[in-house]
Short mmCIF file of C-alpha atoms in Angstrom, two decimals:
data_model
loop_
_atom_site.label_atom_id
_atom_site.label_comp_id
_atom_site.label_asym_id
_atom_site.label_seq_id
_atom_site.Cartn_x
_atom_site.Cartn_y
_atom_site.Cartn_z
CA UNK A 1 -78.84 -49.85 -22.97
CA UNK A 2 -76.09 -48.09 -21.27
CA UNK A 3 -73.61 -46.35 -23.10
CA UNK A 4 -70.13 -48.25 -23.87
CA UNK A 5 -67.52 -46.36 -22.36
CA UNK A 6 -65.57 -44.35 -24.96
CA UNK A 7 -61.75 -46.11 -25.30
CA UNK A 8 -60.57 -42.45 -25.44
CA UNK A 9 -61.00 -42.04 -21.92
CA UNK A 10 -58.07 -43.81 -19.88
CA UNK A 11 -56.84 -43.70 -16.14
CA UNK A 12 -57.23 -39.78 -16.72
CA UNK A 13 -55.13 -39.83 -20.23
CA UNK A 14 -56.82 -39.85 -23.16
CA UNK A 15 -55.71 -41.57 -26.62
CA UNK A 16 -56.66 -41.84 -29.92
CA UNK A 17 -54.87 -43.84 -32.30
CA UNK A 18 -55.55 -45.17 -35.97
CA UNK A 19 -53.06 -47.64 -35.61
CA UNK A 20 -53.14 -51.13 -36.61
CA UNK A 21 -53.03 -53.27 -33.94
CA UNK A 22 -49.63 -53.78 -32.20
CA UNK A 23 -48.38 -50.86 -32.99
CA UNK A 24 -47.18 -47.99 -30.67
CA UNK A 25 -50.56 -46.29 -30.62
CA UNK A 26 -52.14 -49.41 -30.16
CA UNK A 27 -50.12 -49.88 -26.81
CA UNK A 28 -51.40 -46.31 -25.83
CA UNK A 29 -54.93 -47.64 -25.55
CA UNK A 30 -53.94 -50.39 -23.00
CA UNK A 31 -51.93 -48.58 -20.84
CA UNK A 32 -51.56 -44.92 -19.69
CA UNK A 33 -48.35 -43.24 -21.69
CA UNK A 34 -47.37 -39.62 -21.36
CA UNK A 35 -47.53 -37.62 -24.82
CA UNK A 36 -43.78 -37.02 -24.93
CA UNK A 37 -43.62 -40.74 -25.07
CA UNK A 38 -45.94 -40.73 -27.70
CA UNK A 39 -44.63 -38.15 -29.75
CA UNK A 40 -40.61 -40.48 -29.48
CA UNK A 41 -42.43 -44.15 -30.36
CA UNK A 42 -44.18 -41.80 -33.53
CA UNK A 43 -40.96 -40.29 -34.45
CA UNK A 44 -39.20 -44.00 -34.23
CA UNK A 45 -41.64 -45.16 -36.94
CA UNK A 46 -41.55 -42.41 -38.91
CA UNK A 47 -37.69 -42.10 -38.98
CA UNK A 48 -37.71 -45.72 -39.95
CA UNK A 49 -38.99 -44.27 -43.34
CA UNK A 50 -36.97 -41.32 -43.28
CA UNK A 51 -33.77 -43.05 -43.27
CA UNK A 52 -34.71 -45.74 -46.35
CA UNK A 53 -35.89 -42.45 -48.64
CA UNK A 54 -32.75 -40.05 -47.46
CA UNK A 55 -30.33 -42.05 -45.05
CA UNK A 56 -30.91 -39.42 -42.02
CA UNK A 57 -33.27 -38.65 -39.58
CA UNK A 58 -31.96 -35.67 -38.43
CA UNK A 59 -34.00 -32.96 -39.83
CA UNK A 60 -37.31 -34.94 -39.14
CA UNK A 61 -36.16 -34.93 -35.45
CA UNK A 62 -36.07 -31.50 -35.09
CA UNK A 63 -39.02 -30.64 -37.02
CA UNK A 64 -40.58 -32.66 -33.92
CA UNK A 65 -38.66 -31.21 -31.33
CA UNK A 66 -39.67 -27.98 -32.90
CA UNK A 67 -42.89 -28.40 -33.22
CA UNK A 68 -43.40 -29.99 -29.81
CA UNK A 69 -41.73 -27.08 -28.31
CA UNK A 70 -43.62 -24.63 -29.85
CA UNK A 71 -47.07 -25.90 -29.37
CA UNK A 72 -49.40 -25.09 -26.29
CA UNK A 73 -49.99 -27.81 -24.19
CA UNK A 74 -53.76 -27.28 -24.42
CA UNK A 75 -52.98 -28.16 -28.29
CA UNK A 76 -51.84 -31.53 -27.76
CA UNK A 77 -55.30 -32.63 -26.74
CA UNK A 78 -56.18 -32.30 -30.83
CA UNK A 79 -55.73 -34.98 -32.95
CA UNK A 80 -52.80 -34.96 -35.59
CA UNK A 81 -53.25 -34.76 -38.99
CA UNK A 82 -52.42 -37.32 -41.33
CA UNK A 83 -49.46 -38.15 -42.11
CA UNK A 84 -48.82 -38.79 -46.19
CA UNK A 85 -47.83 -42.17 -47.53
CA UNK A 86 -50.01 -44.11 -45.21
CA UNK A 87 -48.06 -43.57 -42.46
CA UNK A 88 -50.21 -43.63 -39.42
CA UNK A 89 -49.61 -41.00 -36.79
CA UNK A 90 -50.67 -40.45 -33.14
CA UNK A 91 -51.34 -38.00 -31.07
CA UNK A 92 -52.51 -37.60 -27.33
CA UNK A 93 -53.72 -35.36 -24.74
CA UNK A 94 -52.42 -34.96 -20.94
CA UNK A 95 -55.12 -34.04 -18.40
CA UNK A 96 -53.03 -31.51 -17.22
CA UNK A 97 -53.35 -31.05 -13.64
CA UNK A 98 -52.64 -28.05 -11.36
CA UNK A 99 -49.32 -29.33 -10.51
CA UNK A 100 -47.81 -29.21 -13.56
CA UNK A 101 -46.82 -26.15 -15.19
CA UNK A 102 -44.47 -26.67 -18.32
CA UNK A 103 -42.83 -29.59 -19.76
CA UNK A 104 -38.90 -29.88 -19.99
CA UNK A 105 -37.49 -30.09 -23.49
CA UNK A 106 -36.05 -33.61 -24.41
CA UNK A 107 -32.96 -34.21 -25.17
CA UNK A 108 -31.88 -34.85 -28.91
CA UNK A 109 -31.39 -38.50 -28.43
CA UNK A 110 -33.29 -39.10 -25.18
CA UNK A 111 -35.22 -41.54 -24.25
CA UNK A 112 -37.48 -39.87 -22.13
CA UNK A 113 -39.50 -41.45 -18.92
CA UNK A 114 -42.26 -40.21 -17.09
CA UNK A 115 -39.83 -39.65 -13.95
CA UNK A 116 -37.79 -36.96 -16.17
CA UNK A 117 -40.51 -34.87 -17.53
CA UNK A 118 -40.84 -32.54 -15.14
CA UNK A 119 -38.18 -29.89 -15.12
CA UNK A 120 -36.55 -27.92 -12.50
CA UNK A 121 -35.33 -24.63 -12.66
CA UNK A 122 -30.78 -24.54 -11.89
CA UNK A 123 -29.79 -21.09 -11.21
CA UNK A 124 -25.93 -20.93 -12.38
CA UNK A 125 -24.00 -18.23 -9.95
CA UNK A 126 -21.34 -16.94 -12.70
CA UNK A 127 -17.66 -17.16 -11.39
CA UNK A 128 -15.89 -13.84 -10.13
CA UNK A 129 -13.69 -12.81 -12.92
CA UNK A 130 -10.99 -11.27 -10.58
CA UNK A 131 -9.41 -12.19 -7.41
CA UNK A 132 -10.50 -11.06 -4.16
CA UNK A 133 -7.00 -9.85 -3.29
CA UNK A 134 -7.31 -7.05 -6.01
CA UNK A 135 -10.32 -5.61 -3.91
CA UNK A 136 -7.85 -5.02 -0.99
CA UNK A 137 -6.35 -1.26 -0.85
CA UNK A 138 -3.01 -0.39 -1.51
CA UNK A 139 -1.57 -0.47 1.55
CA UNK A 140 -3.11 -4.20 2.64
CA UNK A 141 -1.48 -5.23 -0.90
CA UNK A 142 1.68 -3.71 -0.07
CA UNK A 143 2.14 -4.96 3.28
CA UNK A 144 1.64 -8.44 1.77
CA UNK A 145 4.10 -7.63 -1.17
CA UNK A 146 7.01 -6.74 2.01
CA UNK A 147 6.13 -10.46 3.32
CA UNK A 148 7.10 -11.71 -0.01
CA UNK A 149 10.54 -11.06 0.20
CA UNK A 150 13.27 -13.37 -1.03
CA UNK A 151 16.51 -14.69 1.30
CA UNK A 152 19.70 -12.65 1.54
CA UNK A 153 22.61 -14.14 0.33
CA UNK A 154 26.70 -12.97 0.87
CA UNK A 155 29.92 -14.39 -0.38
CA UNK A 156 31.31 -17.63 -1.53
CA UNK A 157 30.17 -19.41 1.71
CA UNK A 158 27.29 -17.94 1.18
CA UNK A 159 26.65 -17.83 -2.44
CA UNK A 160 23.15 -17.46 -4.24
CA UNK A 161 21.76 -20.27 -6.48
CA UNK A 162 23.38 -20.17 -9.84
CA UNK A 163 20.53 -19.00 -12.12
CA UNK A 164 21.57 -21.04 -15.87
CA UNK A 165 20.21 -20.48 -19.37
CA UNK A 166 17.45 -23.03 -20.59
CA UNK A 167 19.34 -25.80 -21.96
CA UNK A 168 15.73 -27.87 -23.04
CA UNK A 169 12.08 -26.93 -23.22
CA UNK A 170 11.10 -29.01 -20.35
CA UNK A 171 11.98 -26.20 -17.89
CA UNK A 172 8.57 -23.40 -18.16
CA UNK A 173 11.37 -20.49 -17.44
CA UNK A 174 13.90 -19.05 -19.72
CA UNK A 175 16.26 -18.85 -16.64
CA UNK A 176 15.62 -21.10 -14.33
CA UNK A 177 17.54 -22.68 -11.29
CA UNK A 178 20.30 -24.88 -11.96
CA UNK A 179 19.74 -26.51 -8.36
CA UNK A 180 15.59 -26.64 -8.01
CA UNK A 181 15.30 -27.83 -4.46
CA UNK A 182 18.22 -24.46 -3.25
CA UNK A 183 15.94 -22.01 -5.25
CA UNK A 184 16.49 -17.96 -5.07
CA UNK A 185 12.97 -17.39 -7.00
CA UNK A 186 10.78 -18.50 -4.53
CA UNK A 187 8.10 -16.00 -5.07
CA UNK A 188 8.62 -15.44 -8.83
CA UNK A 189 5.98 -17.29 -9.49
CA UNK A 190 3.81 -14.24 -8.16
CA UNK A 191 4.70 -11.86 -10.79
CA UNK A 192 3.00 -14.22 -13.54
CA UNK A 193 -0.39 -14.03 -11.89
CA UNK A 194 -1.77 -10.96 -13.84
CA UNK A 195 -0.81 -7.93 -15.33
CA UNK A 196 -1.73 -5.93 -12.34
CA UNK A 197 0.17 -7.51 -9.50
CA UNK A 198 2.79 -8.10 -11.69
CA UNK A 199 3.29 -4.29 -12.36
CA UNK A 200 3.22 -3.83 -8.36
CA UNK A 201 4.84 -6.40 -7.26
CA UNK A 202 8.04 -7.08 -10.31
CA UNK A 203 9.58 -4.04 -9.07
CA UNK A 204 9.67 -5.09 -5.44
CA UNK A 205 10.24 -8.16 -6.31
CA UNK A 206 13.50 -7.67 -8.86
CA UNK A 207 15.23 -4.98 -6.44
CA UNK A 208 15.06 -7.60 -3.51
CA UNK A 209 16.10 -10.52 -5.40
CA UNK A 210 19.81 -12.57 -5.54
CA UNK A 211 21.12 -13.79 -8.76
CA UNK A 212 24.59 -15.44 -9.69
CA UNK A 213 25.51 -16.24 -13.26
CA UNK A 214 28.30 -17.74 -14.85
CA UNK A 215 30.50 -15.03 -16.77
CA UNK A 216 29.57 -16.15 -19.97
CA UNK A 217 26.00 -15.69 -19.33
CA UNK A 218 26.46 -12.18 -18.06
CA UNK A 219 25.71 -10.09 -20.87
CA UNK A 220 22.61 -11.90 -21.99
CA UNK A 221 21.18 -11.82 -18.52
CA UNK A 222 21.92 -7.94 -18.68
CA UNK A 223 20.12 -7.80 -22.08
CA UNK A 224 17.13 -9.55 -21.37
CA UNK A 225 16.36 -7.98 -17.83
CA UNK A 226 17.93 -4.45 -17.79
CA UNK A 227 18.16 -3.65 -21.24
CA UNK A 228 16.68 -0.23 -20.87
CA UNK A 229 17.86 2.39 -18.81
CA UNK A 230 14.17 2.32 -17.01
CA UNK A 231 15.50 -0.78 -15.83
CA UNK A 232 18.42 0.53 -14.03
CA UNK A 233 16.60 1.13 -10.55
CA UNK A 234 14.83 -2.25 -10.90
CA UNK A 235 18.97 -4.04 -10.33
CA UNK A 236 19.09 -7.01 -7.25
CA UNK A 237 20.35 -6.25 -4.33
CA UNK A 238 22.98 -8.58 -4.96
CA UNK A 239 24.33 -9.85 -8.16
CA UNK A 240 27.01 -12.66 -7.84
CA UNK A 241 29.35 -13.59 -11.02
CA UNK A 242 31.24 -16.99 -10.94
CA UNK A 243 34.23 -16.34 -12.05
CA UNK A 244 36.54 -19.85 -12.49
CA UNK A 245 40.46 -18.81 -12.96
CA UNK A 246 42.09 -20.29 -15.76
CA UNK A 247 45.45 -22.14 -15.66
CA UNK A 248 46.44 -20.64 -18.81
CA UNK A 249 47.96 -16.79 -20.18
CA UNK A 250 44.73 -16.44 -21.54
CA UNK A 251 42.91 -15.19 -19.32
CA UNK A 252 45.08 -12.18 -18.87
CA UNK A 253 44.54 -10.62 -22.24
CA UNK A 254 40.65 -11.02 -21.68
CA UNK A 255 38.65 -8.00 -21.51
CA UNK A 256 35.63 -7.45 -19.10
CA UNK A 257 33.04 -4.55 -20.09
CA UNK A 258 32.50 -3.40 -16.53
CA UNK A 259 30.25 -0.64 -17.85
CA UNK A 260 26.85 -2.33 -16.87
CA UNK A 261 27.50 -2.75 -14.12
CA UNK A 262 28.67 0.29 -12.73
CA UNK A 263 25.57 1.63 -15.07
CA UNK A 264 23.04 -0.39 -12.60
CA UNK A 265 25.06 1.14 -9.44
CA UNK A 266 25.08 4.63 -9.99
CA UNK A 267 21.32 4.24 -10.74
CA UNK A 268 21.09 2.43 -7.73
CA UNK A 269 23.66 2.37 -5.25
CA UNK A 270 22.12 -0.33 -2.97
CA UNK A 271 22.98 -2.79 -5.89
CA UNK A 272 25.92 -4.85 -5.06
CA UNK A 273 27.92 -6.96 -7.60
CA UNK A 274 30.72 -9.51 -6.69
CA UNK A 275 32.93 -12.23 -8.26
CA UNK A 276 33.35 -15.44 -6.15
CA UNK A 277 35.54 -17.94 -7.00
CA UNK A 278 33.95 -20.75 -9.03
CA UNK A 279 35.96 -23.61 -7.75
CA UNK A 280 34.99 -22.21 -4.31
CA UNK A 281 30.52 -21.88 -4.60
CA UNK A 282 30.75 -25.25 -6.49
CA UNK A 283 33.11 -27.32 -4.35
CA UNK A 284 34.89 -27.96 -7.46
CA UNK A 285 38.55 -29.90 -7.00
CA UNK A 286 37.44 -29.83 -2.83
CA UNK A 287 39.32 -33.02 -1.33
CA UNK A 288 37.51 -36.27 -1.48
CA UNK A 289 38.09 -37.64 2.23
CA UNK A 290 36.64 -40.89 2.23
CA UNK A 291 35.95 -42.90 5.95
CA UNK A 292 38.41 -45.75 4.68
CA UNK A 293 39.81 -48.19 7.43
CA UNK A 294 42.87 -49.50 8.84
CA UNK A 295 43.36 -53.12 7.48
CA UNK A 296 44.91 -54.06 11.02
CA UNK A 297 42.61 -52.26 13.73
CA UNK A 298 39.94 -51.05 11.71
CA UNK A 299 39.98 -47.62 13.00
CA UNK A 300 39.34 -44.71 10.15
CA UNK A 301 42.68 -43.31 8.95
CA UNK A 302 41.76 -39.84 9.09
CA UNK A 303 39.95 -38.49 12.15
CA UNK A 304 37.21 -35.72 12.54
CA UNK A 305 39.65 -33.00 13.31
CA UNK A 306 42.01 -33.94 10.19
CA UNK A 307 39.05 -34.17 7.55
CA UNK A 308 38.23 -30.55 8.69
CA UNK A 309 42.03 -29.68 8.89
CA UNK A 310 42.38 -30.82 4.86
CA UNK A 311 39.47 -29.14 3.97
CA UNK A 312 40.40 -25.82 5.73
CA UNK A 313 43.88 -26.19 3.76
CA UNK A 314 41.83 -26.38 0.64
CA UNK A 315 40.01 -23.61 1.15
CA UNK A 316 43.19 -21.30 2.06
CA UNK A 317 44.69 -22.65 -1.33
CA UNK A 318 41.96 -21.09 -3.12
CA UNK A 319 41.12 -18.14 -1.45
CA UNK A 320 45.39 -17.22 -2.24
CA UNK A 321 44.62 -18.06 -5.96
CA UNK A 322 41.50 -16.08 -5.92
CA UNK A 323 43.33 -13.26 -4.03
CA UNK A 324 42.81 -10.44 -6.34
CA UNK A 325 38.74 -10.50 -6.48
CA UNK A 326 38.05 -8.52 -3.43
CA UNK A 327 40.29 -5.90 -5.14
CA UNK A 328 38.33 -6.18 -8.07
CA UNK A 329 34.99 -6.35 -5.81
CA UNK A 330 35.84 -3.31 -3.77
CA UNK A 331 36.16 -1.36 -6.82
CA UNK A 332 32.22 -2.24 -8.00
CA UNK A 333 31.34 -1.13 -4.90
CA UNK A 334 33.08 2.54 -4.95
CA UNK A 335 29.84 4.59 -4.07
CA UNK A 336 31.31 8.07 -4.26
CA UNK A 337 28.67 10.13 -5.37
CA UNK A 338 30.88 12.34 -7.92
CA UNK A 339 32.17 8.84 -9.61
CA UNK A 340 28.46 7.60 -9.59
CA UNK A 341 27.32 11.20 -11.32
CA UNK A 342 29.61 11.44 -13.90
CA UNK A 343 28.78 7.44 -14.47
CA UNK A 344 25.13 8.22 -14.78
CA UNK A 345 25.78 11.25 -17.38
CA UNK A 346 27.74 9.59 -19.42
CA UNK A 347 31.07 11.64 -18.68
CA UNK A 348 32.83 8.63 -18.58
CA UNK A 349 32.48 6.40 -21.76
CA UNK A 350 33.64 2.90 -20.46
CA UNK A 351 34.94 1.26 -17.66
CA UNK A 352 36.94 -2.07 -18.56
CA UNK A 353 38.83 -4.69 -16.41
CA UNK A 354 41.71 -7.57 -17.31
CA UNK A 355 42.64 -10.19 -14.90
CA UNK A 356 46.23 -11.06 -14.56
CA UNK A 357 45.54 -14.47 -12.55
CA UNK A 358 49.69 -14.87 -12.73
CA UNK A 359 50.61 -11.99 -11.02
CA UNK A 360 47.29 -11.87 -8.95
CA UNK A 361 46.59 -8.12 -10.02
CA UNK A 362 43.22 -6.90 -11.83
CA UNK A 363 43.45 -3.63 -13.90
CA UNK A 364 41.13 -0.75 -14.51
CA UNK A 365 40.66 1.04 -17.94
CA UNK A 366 38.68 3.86 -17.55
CA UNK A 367 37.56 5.63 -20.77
CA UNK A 368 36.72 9.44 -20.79
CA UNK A 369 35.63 10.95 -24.06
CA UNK A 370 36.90 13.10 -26.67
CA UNK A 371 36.76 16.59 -25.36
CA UNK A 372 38.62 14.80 -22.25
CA UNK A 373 37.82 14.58 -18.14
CA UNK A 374 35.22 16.28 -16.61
CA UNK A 375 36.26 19.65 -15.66
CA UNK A 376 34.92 22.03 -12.97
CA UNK A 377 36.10 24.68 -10.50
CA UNK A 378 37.11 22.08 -8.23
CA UNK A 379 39.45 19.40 -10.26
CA UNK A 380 40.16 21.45 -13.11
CA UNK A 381 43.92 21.85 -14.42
CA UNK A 382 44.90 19.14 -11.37
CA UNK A 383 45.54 16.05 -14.16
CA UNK A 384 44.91 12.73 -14.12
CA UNK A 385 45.77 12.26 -10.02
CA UNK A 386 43.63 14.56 -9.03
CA UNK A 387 40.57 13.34 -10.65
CA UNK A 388 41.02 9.83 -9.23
CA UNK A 389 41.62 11.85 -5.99
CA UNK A 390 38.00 14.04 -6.35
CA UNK A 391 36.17 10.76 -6.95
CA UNK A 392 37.65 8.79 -4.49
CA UNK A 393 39.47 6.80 -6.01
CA UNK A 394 42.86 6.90 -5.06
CA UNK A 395 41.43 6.19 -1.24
CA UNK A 396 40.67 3.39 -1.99
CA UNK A 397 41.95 0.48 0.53
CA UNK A 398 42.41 -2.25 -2.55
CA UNK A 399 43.79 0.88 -4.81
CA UNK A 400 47.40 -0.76 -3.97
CA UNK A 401 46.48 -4.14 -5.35
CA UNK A 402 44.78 -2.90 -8.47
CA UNK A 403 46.22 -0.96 -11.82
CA UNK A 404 44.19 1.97 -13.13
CA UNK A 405 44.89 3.41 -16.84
CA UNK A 406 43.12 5.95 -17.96
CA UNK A 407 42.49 6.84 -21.74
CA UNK A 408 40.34 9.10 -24.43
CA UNK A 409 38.33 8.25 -26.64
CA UNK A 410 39.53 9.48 -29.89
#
């Protein structure tokens, strides 16, 4: 009598199972089931007891995982032991063929098919941690820092975008533009990339800038960006102040600390600083010329040529009441190299300003400390005059349309 084929032998997998019948073992022996799929319909009945004695699963799971893992393939073709409490366990063994080398690990919660079990091998290419730019040399870096440059601005017809403090936190900078679309920080954005090109490029970048600020927001914008003395040669090329002229006394008996800003010039003497008019930047009070029509022929009232004519009348009307700030701006400007010296070494103590908008005449205080002027071979015993004389001063071409008092500290 022939031998009865063994039921362990199956389609080249081979099963044993002690399983009643209907179970997931039982299945095994009627159709060909990779162990891994084995091992997860095991682990489902098993966890079914698991989670009536202790509620959770979990640690079962990975006792299986682990033990999966860990085990040689050649292993699997043993049969489990028993499992306590009548709980019937299976095992199985893969005839391994010469194709397949490992088996992927499953997933916690996977449900695993025989088209996912074999793995493949990703190779992850790590990201470069700095920027290719930072590999050019100097010079390539530098050349692309004098591209970078920001526009030029001059005067009132000309005026920079008026930099304003925060008012909200839905702007990202402390100072940003009051006007985003007209911006004068077009590449500031470049000195927040790193810590490297921002040390290379925030110098360049702050001594070819534009800023205007409203009066009021002078000194903290001189506190927050030049607030050291190592800050001095770091000054814009252009700094513009709006100043707006007041219809009242007032404004004469206001003082303005000029000192900071002569400071930042005699560290840097390619640093300009200018008031414009206020009322002339913003177009404040400008004449509202509307295209309104004749009610008998329909032509405009005003033509071309007298729109421009009213404007240009405006215009003169504030440049007359705004007469005494190109005094006031030719002063700041002085770049005589004795007045810039004796700025920088603290020889003179203070330089102050108050604008007389009634009489249209700005006046100088300039401050000198206690032991008195600076004295040398060349000024000394010549007075007051003669000082204003060595440093240029007195040759001035505004020095008729401004008053200059001079005091000591005491």
């Amino acid at each position: 009598m022939a031998p009865t084929p063994s039921p362990l032998a199956c389609n080249g997998l081979f099963h044993y199972c002690g399983c009643s019948s209907g179970s997931s073992a039982d299945r095994a022996l009627r159709e060909p089931v990779h162990p891994v799929r084995i091992y997860e319909e095991a682990y489902r009945g098993l966890a079914t007891l698991e989670t009536r004695r202790s509620g959770s699963p979990s640690c079962f799971r990975k006792r299986l995982v682990r033990a999966f893992i860990q085990t040689p393939i050649e292993s699997h073709t043993s049969t489990m032991p028993a499992t306590t409490r009548g709980v019937k366990r299976c095992c199985a063994a893969a005839d391994v063929g010469s194709n397949t080398d490992s088996l992927s690990r499953p997933r916690k919660n996977a449900r695993t098919s025989m088209n996912s079990i074999p793995s493949k091998s990703i190779s992850y290419e790590s990201k470069p941690t700095t920027s290719k730019f930072l590999e050019f040399p100097a010079e390539i870096r530098n050349r692309i820092y004098d591209f970078a440059k920001e526009q030029s601005y001059e005067g009132w017809w000309n005026p920079v975008p008026l930099l304003s403090r925060r008012q909200s936190d839905q702007s990202p900078s402390p100072w940003p533009i009051k006007h985003p679309h007209s911006s004068a920080r077009n590449y500031f954005g470049l000195t927040q990339v790193c810590k490297q090109i921002r040390t290379e490029y925030r110098p360049l970048w702050m001594r070819n800038s534009s800023v205007r600020v409203k009066l009021e927001a002078l000194r903290l914008w001189m506190w927050v960006f030049y607030a050291g003395k190592h800050q001095h040669q770091n000054a814009p090329q252009l700094l513009q102040i709006s100043w707006a002229n007041e219809d009242d006394s007032s404004s004469s008996e206001r003082m303005l600390d000029l000192t900071p800003l002569i400071q930042l010039r005699a560290h840097r003497p390619t640093f300009t600083v200018e008031f414009v008019a206020d009322a002339l930047v913003e177009g404040l009070g400008r004449p509202l010329v509307s295209g309104e029509l004749c009610s008998v022929s329909g032509e405009p009232l005003l033509t071309q040529e007298d729109r421009q004519a009213k404007y240009d009348d405006w215009i003169l009307m504030q440049e007359a009441e705004h007469s005494y700030l190109p005094a006031l701006n030719e002063f700041l400007a002085h770049d005589n190299a004795r007045w810039l010296s004796h700025i920088r070494d603290h020889k003179v103590c203070r330089v102050n300003c108050t604008i007389d908008s009634w009489f249209s005449k700005p006046t100088v205080f300039i401050r000198f400390p206690t032991d008195g002027m600076p004295k040398d071979d060349e000024n000394q015993g010549e007075g007051i005059r003669g000082y204003l004389k060595k440093v240029g001063i007195l040759d001035l071409p505004a020095y008729q349309e401004l008053g200059v008092e001079v005091s000591f500290k005491v």
